[in-house]
Amino acid sequence: MSGGANTPLRRLVEKGRASTATARTATLLGAASSLASTFLAWSYGSAFPGDLTIYGYPGGAQVHVLVLAAVAIALLLIEVSPLRRVVTPGGVGGTVRVLASGVFLITAFTVLAIGVELGGLINVEWGGWVALVAAAVFAVAARLLPADRPAVWSYRLPDWVEFLVIAVVLGLALAAFVQALAIPEWEIFLCYLVALGAALAAAWRLGLAAWISAVGARHRGVTVTAAFVVAAAFPFTQGSDNHWLNVMVNVGIFATTAIGLNIVVGLAGLLDLGYVAFLGVGAYVGALLSGAAASSIGWNPPFAVTVVIGAVVTAIVGVIIGTPTLRVRGDYLAIVTLGFGEIFRITVNNLDGSTGPQVTNGPNGIPGIPDLVFLGVDFGQSHTIFGMNLGYFANYFFLELVLIAFVILVFSRMNNSRLGRAWLAIREDEVAAQAAGINTFRLKLLAFALGATLAGMAGTIQAHAISSITPDSYQFLNSAFLVAAVVLGGMGTVTGAMLGSVVLLLLPEKFRFFQDNKLLIFGLTLVLMMRFRPEGMIANKRRQAEFHEEEISERLGREAQAEGAR
């Protein structure tokens, strides 16, 4: 066949190229139209968040549409430029498709929300309808682009450049987080989450996210250190405002407890539905030794001693509970631990001096817990650091960072040790592990006690941070949320437990109007996660391989067939 012959194959190739060019042109026009529509007015009423009545000045959700459309236009132009081999070696079809979906979701939601909140779609100005049509064209045309494949960047830069990349990425993450907290309107916040999700998905499709992850893995020590430095910078973004500092202190306590639970659930595979009781034991130890007026113990030792006592007491309670409990497995273990969690709550309810000894003040709990005074620092006072006045909850936030660093160190050492591998063997197949000579009962009991110890340490801080504890704070629902944080975030990973804790505590705070339906939304989220990403948001490689074993086998089979054909 000559190169210029008008063969059916060549006509098919030329038709495919023409179709691709047409799809790319249509997508580019749709993206440009979406971008231009952000400079039009979308609403007749200025009461809608962001004031979308102004021409020539994007506001609110329009800003998110503008950014996503601009990125899509840039990628489409790069695709037909010499930079394609460097920036988009796998193509941009899937990446632009994700961005277009984000633009359409944000635009459609905004138009619908204007109609609902302002009393009808008549309040949507013509610019809003133009934006909706443009977003629809953008989304449909993007679906016609040829599918790409997630790119793999193998670029290795000098170490100092990669250190700078780590610092910039973490700095951008902090800026994005602070910006999310600063958005007061739930409509704009929801659009922000959609835009952020689309941007992250696009970064993954481009290979950028995988490359950044590889850079972080190569310099793990630098990454962890930089992450804590960035986290320590968070209070400086809040100044003397205590609201979000208070929320983040609670998130830190919850995350510390979830990491401890991750040892029990994620490593050893023991489903504990009463784990919040260990947090409660630590909190009551901290409260009883705090010098509070309602405390039945007159001793007020230094806080360092209180933390040690709280850790020891919760470890002992963990051994006492675990010794009879760990004789059973699976669903029976979950039921028994649920029972012990309720036993703790009922016990502290009855230690009120009437139905039992006066220890915990019964259902009234222990109020008026004084602020910590540790290393000469009064945690109840605002302090000026680097010329900036920080709210007093910043003190507890910094203390939580120290505790989280300690808990992460413990978890990482356990996970990478022979003990951690033994726990994983028990999780995979307890009978096989026992046959291999592993003392399964002793190791399960050790996991139980270690997890309880970490929760108890977090509890001693919680008592001072919230200044009042009651038995109702340690119900089964809180244990369920802890398990959900581990499962949603990713079992067996530290970052997964922390991310799950942030999501479960921060989102209800931002969407307060959903409080009445919180459990319904929580349940739907769990169902969707178990259906589409059962390994969690940040998956452990072993767990991911377990959940996608068939897909991996099929992929390996196809690769073997392709290799054999060659």
XYZ file of C-alpha atoms in Angstrom:
566
model
C 0.000 0.000 0.000
C 1.392 3.365 -0.911
C 1.378 6.122 1.684
C -1.001 8.308 -0.410
C -3.451 5.564 -1.353
C -7.073 6.353 -0.566
C -7.640 3.118 1.363
C -10.541 2.463 3.778
C -8.047 2.401 6.645
C -6.656 5.821 5.765
C -10.181 7.244 5.317
C -11.087 5.885 8.783
C -7.972 7.446 10.327
C -8.648 10.786 8.665
C -12.283 10.663 9.823
C -11.114 9.979 13.365
C -8.705 12.904 13.245
C -11.460 15.178 11.934
C -13.813 14.026 14.683
C -11.149 14.666 17.310
C -10.455 18.122 15.928
C -14.185 18.908 15.869
C -14.636 17.687 19.459
C -11.621 19.702 20.598
C -12.940 22.827 18.872
C -16.422 22.383 20.346
C -14.952 21.798 23.815
C -12.756 24.875 23.488
C -15.761 26.984 22.469
C -17.810 25.599 25.365
C -15.039 26.325 27.859
C -14.528 29.840 26.466
C -18.278 30.495 26.615
C -18.416 29.295 30.232
C -15.507 31.551 31.109
C -17.125 34.534 29.364
C -20.459 33.884 31.091
C -18.873 34.531 34.474
C -18.650 38.210 33.518
C -22.435 38.371 33.066
C -25.087 38.782 35.753
C -26.736 35.502 36.730
C -29.334 36.767 39.174
C -31.770 39.643 39.513
C -31.550 39.536 43.310
C -28.406 40.588 45.153
C -29.464 38.576 48.226
C -28.052 35.391 46.739
C -24.549 34.676 48.174
C -21.812 36.269 46.124
C -24.072 38.964 44.611
C -24.340 37.653 41.040
C -26.067 40.809 39.762
C -22.876 42.597 38.707
C -21.675 42.671 35.085
C -17.961 42.405 34.411
C -17.016 41.252 37.917
C -17.267 37.517 38.713
C -18.334 36.726 42.257
C -19.266 33.740 44.374
C -19.648 30.532 42.375
C -18.715 32.367 39.171
C -15.097 32.515 40.335
C -14.941 28.719 40.558
C -16.407 28.338 37.074
C -13.912 30.877 35.717
C -10.906 29.056 37.205
C -11.955 25.573 36.027
C -12.789 26.825 32.518
C -9.505 28.714 32.282
C -7.518 25.604 33.242
C -9.420 23.549 30.661
C -8.680 26.116 27.935
C -4.998 26.107 28.857
C -4.829 22.299 28.654
C -6.610 22.205 25.289
C -4.141 24.736 23.899
C -1.164 22.856 25.318
C -2.491 19.687 23.660
C -1.875 21.177 20.216
C 1.454 22.804 21.135
C 5.029 21.455 21.406
C 4.599 21.330 25.207
C 2.288 18.332 24.851
C 5.032 15.732 25.312
C 6.179 17.327 28.547
C 2.955 18.479 30.229
C 0.260 16.138 28.888
C 1.948 12.932 27.691
C -1.210 10.891 28.327
C -3.617 13.305 26.604
C -6.178 15.665 28.109
C -9.498 13.999 27.281
C -10.286 12.663 30.749
C -8.802 15.702 32.472
C -10.930 18.188 30.540
C -13.946 15.935 31.045
C -13.518 16.202 34.820
C -13.157 19.975 34.653
C -16.208 20.279 32.395
C -18.263 18.165 34.785
C -17.245 20.462 37.636
C -18.245 23.550 35.638
C -21.635 22.064 34.776
C -22.381 20.941 38.344
C -21.501 24.330 39.800
C -23.467 26.254 37.168
C -26.550 24.037 37.344
C -26.562 24.086 41.154
C -26.190 27.863 41.254
C -29.042 28.457 38.801
C -31.272 26.045 40.720
C -30.323 27.573 44.079
C -31.136 31.070 42.795
C -34.583 29.873 41.823
C -35.198 28.129 45.149
C -33.850 30.817 47.476
C -35.140 33.880 45.655
C -38.630 32.577 44.913
C -38.556 31.084 41.422
C -36.443 30.702 38.299
C -37.748 34.053 37.145
C -35.007 35.517 39.336
C -32.355 33.960 37.070
C -31.146 36.656 34.690
C -30.364 35.859 31.063
C -26.661 35.590 31.870
C -27.430 32.639 34.149
C -29.212 30.795 31.329
C -26.324 31.555 28.969
C -23.934 30.129 31.559
C -26.041 26.981 31.935
C -26.210 26.386 28.175
C -22.474 27.049 27.815
C -21.687 24.639 30.652
C -23.892 21.972 29.060
C -22.157 22.400 25.685
C -18.788 22.262 27.435
C -19.693 19.053 29.288
C -21.198 17.285 26.248
C -18.359 18.267 23.912
C -15.771 17.121 26.467
C -17.379 13.672 26.459
C -16.551 13.428 22.732
C -12.825 13.905 23.287
C -10.709 10.763 22.942
C -10.103 9.053 26.247
C -6.694 9.646 27.723
C -4.733 7.557 30.176
C -3.427 8.712 33.557
C 0.039 10.009 32.811
C 3.151 8.982 34.701
C 5.736 11.674 35.257
C 9.196 10.305 35.945
C 10.975 13.646 36.214
C 13.684 13.749 38.889
C 14.679 17.264 39.928
C 17.511 18.411 42.196
C 16.743 17.804 45.855
C 16.469 21.489 46.727
C 13.906 21.986 43.951
C 11.855 19.029 45.188
C 12.030 20.411 48.729
C 10.643 23.651 47.349
C 7.875 21.742 45.563
C 6.890 20.058 48.846
C 6.810 23.415 50.633
C 4.729 25.058 47.898
C 2.222 22.188 47.733
C 1.731 22.145 51.505
C 1.455 25.925 51.552
C -1.240 25.780 48.861
C -3.039 23.080 50.854
C -3.071 25.333 53.924
C -4.300 28.284 51.846
C -7.089 26.167 50.332
C -8.103 24.928 53.788
C -8.155 28.408 55.304
C -10.139 29.702 52.329
C -12.698 26.925 52.836
C -13.126 27.867 56.484
C -13.505 31.537 55.575
C -16.518 30.917 53.301
C -19.616 31.622 55.415
C -22.331 30.728 52.881
C -22.988 27.023 52.429
C -23.888 27.463 48.737
C -20.506 28.946 47.857
C -18.756 26.453 50.124
C -20.397 23.546 48.301
C -19.350 24.992 44.939
C -15.851 25.433 46.340
C -15.723 21.749 47.303
C -16.874 20.712 43.817
C -14.253 22.938 42.191
C -11.544 21.652 44.521
C -12.542 18.045 43.843
C -12.467 18.637 40.086
C -9.049 20.278 40.342
C -7.624 17.380 42.366
C -9.084 14.816 39.952
C -7.599 16.735 37.036
C -4.200 16.798 38.751
C -4.393 13.030 39.171
C -5.342 12.471 35.521
C -2.434 14.644 34.400
C 0.002 12.656 36.534
C 0.847 15.715 38.621
C -0.640 14.307 41.830
C 1.209 10.999 41.439
C 4.475 12.831 40.794
C 4.037 15.023 43.878
C 3.249 11.899 45.897
C 6.426 10.263 44.606
C 8.452 13.362 45.517
C 6.995 13.268 49.035
C 7.791 9.569 49.353
C 11.405 10.158 48.278
C 11.799 12.808 50.973
C 9.492 11.415 53.648
C 11.283 13.067 56.547
C 11.199 16.488 54.886
C 7.532 16.028 53.973
C 6.451 15.083 57.493
C 8.444 17.943 59.028
C 7.052 20.447 56.536
C 3.509 19.155 57.167
C 3.829 19.838 60.898
C 5.338 23.267 60.230
C 2.404 24.123 57.964
C -0.064 22.781 60.533
C 1.601 24.902 63.224
C 1.099 27.932 60.979
C -2.685 27.465 60.980
C -3.350 29.453 64.216
C -1.526 32.420 62.694
C -4.158 32.494 59.931
C -6.907 32.852 62.546
C -5.391 35.499 64.838
C -7.359 35.985 68.038
C -10.502 34.301 66.634
C -11.109 31.151 68.677
C -13.971 29.572 66.723
C -12.102 27.506 64.153
C -9.210 26.962 66.553
C -11.705 25.362 68.935
C -13.071 23.192 66.131
C -9.583 22.126 65.071
C -8.664 21.214 68.652
C -11.683 18.883 68.683
C -10.620 17.554 65.284
C -7.129 16.890 66.684
C -8.524 14.974 69.664
C -10.812 12.997 67.363
C -7.958 12.298 64.922
C -5.628 11.125 67.700
C -8.289 8.734 68.939
C -8.984 7.539 65.387
C -5.294 6.762 64.816
C -5.315 4.694 68.009
C -8.418 2.886 66.763
C -6.620 2.336 63.453
C -4.182 0.070 65.285
C -7.088 -2.049 66.481
C -9.187 -1.990 63.294
C -6.742 -1.188 60.506
C -3.773 -3.315 61.586
C -5.147 -6.088 63.780
C -8.562 -6.256 62.084
C -10.575 -6.101 65.340
C -13.893 -4.274 64.992
C -14.313 -2.290 68.218
C -17.660 -0.480 68.523
C -17.055 0.738 72.061
C -13.729 2.460 71.549
C -14.997 5.864 72.658
C -15.082 4.443 76.206
C -11.273 4.614 76.292
C -11.404 8.290 75.347
C -13.903 8.728 78.176
C -11.645 6.962 80.686
C -8.788 9.323 79.822
C -11.095 12.350 79.989
C -12.416 11.377 83.416
C -8.891 10.760 84.700
C -7.870 14.204 83.433
C -10.948 15.811 84.965
C -10.596 14.087 88.358
C -6.938 15.124 88.608
C -7.517 18.663 87.316
C -8.394 20.280 90.630
C -11.955 21.044 89.479
C -14.419 21.924 92.249
C -16.660 18.980 91.283
C -13.763 16.482 91.360
C -13.936 13.809 94.048
C -10.131 13.552 94.135
C -8.210 16.308 95.875
C -4.885 15.568 94.184
C -3.839 17.891 91.342
C -0.529 16.611 89.911
C 1.370 18.260 87.025
C -0.172 17.652 83.633
C 2.697 15.424 82.487
C 1.926 13.099 85.410
C -1.797 13.227 84.571
C -1.121 12.142 80.987
C 0.959 9.185 82.175
C -1.706 8.179 84.700
C -4.432 8.505 82.062
C -2.446 6.344 79.642
C -1.767 3.664 82.279
C -5.357 3.575 83.529
C -6.809 3.259 80.015
C -4.259 0.552 79.165
C -5.357 -1.404 82.246
C -9.011 -0.926 81.301
C -8.161 -2.088 77.778
C -6.572 -5.265 79.142
C -9.514 -5.871 81.487
C -12.009 -5.447 78.648
C -9.909 -7.243 76.069
C -9.125 -10.372 78.094
C -12.672 -11.810 77.959
C -13.704 -9.960 74.788
C -10.975 -11.151 72.434
C -11.985 -14.780 72.901
C -14.665 -14.145 70.274
C -14.298 -13.016 66.674
C -15.988 -11.074 63.912
C -19.526 -9.867 64.495
C -19.542 -11.278 68.015
C -16.523 -9.152 68.903
C -18.293 -6.040 67.598
C -21.377 -6.810 69.706
C -19.365 -7.472 72.858
C -17.292 -4.291 72.519
C -20.496 -2.341 71.904
C -21.772 -3.742 75.193
C -18.644 -2.710 77.067
C -18.899 0.802 75.656
C -22.416 1.087 77.052
C -21.290 -0.419 80.359
C -18.753 2.400 80.725
C -21.369 5.086 80.090
C -23.857 3.532 82.518
C -21.160 3.050 85.149
C -20.027 6.673 85.174
C -23.700 7.673 85.220
C -24.237 5.688 88.422
C -21.080 6.756 90.304
C -22.956 9.771 91.665
C -23.041 9.088 95.414
C -26.642 7.905 95.256
C -26.781 4.731 93.180
C -23.065 4.158 93.700
C -19.917 5.718 95.174
C -19.371 9.435 94.590
C -16.653 9.434 91.943
C -17.857 10.904 88.652
C -20.771 13.114 89.808
C -23.165 10.963 87.767
C -25.088 12.463 84.831
C -24.030 15.982 85.856
C -20.460 15.138 84.934
C -17.524 17.257 86.002
C -17.933 20.929 85.012
C -15.582 23.819 85.585
C -12.404 21.987 84.627
C -9.635 24.607 84.807
C -7.366 25.409 81.902
C -4.006 23.747 81.749
C -0.907 25.339 83.177
C 1.948 23.438 81.579
C 5.626 24.389 81.392
C 4.720 27.768 82.864
C 2.181 28.500 80.114
C -1.422 29.265 81.052
C -3.485 27.661 78.303
C -6.479 29.816 79.179
C -4.726 33.035 78.176
C -4.088 34.529 74.755
C -0.434 34.870 73.852
C 1.493 37.008 71.422
C 3.842 35.062 69.152
C 5.911 36.731 66.418
C 3.964 39.922 67.079
C 0.567 38.268 66.487
C -2.039 37.821 69.217
C -3.364 34.239 69.126
C -6.556 32.987 70.745
C -6.139 30.763 73.775
C -7.306 27.663 71.874
C -4.063 27.969 69.884
C -2.305 26.683 73.011
C -4.347 23.491 72.971
C -3.862 23.238 69.207
C -0.071 23.256 69.554
C -0.294 20.687 72.362
C -2.459 18.487 70.142
C 0.151 18.710 67.376
C 2.770 17.348 69.776
C 0.470 14.494 70.784
C -0.392 13.705 67.151
C 3.309 13.603 66.282
C 3.859 11.113 69.105
C 0.884 8.970 68.054
C 2.010 8.961 64.406
C 5.487 7.884 65.507
C 4.023 5.018 67.545
C 1.721 3.930 64.713
C 4.468 4.069 62.079
C 6.926 2.116 64.229
C 4.306 -0.511 64.962
C 3.212 -0.769 61.341
C 6.756 -1.310 60.074
C 7.809 -3.740 62.789
C 7.546 -7.503 63.153
C 4.690 -6.851 65.527
C 2.825 -4.911 62.839
C 3.326 -7.697 60.315
C 1.989 -10.178 62.862
C -1.121 -8.008 63.328
C -1.594 -7.914 59.561
C -1.300 -11.706 59.425
C -3.994 -11.974 62.104
C -6.210 -9.574 60.183
C -5.843 -11.551 56.959
C -6.374 -15.029 58.421
C -6.258 -15.619 62.158
C -6.275 -19.408 61.832
C -3.332 -19.379 59.425
C -1.456 -16.922 61.679
C -2.018 -19.170 64.680
C -0.831 -22.179 62.693
C 2.329 -20.220 61.806
C 3.169 -19.907 65.493
C 1.804 -16.440 66.234
C 0.283 -16.017 69.682
C -2.851 -14.388 68.318
C -4.569 -13.744 71.645
C -1.563 -12.008 73.195
C -1.004 -9.818 70.137
C -4.677 -8.896 69.863
C -4.687 -7.963 73.530
C -1.573 -5.843 72.978
C -3.272 -4.018 70.082
C -6.299 -3.412 72.277
C -4.191 -2.041 75.119
C -2.007 0.133 72.863
C -5.030 1.628 71.117
C -6.641 2.310 74.504
C -3.457 4.012 75.733
C -3.403 6.483 72.848
C -7.106 7.250 73.291
C -6.582 7.830 77.012
C -3.824 10.349 76.342
C -6.117 12.243 73.993
C -8.850 12.151 76.631
C -6.712 13.888 79.254
C -6.306 16.838 76.899
C -9.972 16.788 75.921
C -11.065 17.256 79.539
C -9.226 20.591 79.773
C -10.018 21.712 76.215
C -13.807 21.385 76.565
C -13.764 22.278 80.319
C -16.735 20.017 81.097
C -17.374 16.316 80.569
C -20.557 14.276 80.918
C -21.376 10.598 80.273
C -23.518 11.542 77.267
C -20.371 12.601 75.418
C -19.292 8.947 75.145
C -22.255 7.210 73.544
C -22.227 4.503 70.899
C -22.782 7.056 68.128
C -19.382 8.587 68.856
C -17.753 5.154 68.557
C -19.535 4.697 65.231
C -18.156 8.031 64.018
C -14.652 6.973 65.045
C -14.948 3.726 63.096
C -16.377 5.671 60.146
C -13.411 8.077 60.230
C -11.033 5.132 59.959
C -13.023 3.369 57.230
C -13.788 6.468 55.156
C -10.259 7.819 55.456
C -8.554 4.497 54.800
C -7.846 1.657 57.200
C -4.210 1.132 58.037
C -3.087 4.660 57.124
C -2.354 7.627 59.378
C -3.290 10.262 56.809
C -6.533 8.405 56.117
C -7.629 8.466 59.761
C -6.755 12.152 59.999
C -8.563 13.048 56.765
C -11.621 11.048 57.833
C -11.669 12.918 61.152
C -11.437 16.286 59.418
C -14.273 15.433 57.029
C -16.617 14.052 59.702
C -16.142 16.976 62.090
C -15.707 19.934 59.765
C -18.466 19.275 57.223
C -21.275 19.192 59.838
C -19.887 22.455 61.200
C -20.073 24.058 57.743
C -23.485 22.572 56.889
C -25.264 23.284 60.144
C -28.661 23.548 58.486
C -28.418 19.802 57.763
C -28.186 18.936 61.485
C -31.647 17.333 61.541
C -30.692 15.065 58.634
C -27.066 14.556 59.653
C -27.391 10.818 60.264
C -29.241 10.302 56.967
C -26.486 12.065 55.022
C -23.853 10.221 57.046
C -25.423 6.868 56.156
C -25.725 7.733 52.457
C -22.071 8.793 52.428
C -21.016 5.464 53.915
C -23.078 3.545 51.350
C -21.600 5.494 48.439
C -18.047 5.129 49.756
C -18.430 1.387 50.256
C -19.805 1.076 46.738
C -17.331 3.204 44.808
C -14.206 3.323 46.988
C -14.308 0.673 49.712
C -10.591 1.078 50.468
C -11.143 4.659 51.692
C -10.085 8.099 50.498
C -6.387 7.444 51.162
C -5.946 3.760 50.570
C -3.405 1.433 52.081
C -1.757 -0.453 49.198
C -2.496 -3.829 50.747
C -6.157 -2.977 51.333
C -6.509 -1.524 47.849
C -5.139 -4.723 46.340
C -7.603 -6.782 48.405
C -10.641 -4.813 47.273
C -9.586 -4.756 43.613
C -8.106 -8.230 43.341
C -10.225 -9.200 40.326
C -9.431 -5.975 38.464
C -5.711 -6.414 39.105
C -5.859 -10.043 37.943
C -7.656 -9.050 34.747
C -5.159 -6.269 34.066
C -2.207 -8.590 34.609
C -3.859 -11.150 32.328
C -4.294 -8.599 29.554
C -0.683 -7.477 29.918
C 0.491 -11.101 29.751
C -1.566 -11.701 26.592
C -0.193 -8.545 25.004
C 3.337 -9.602 25.904
C 2.733 -13.050 24.419
C 1.341 -11.547 21.216
C 4.507 -9.470 20.825
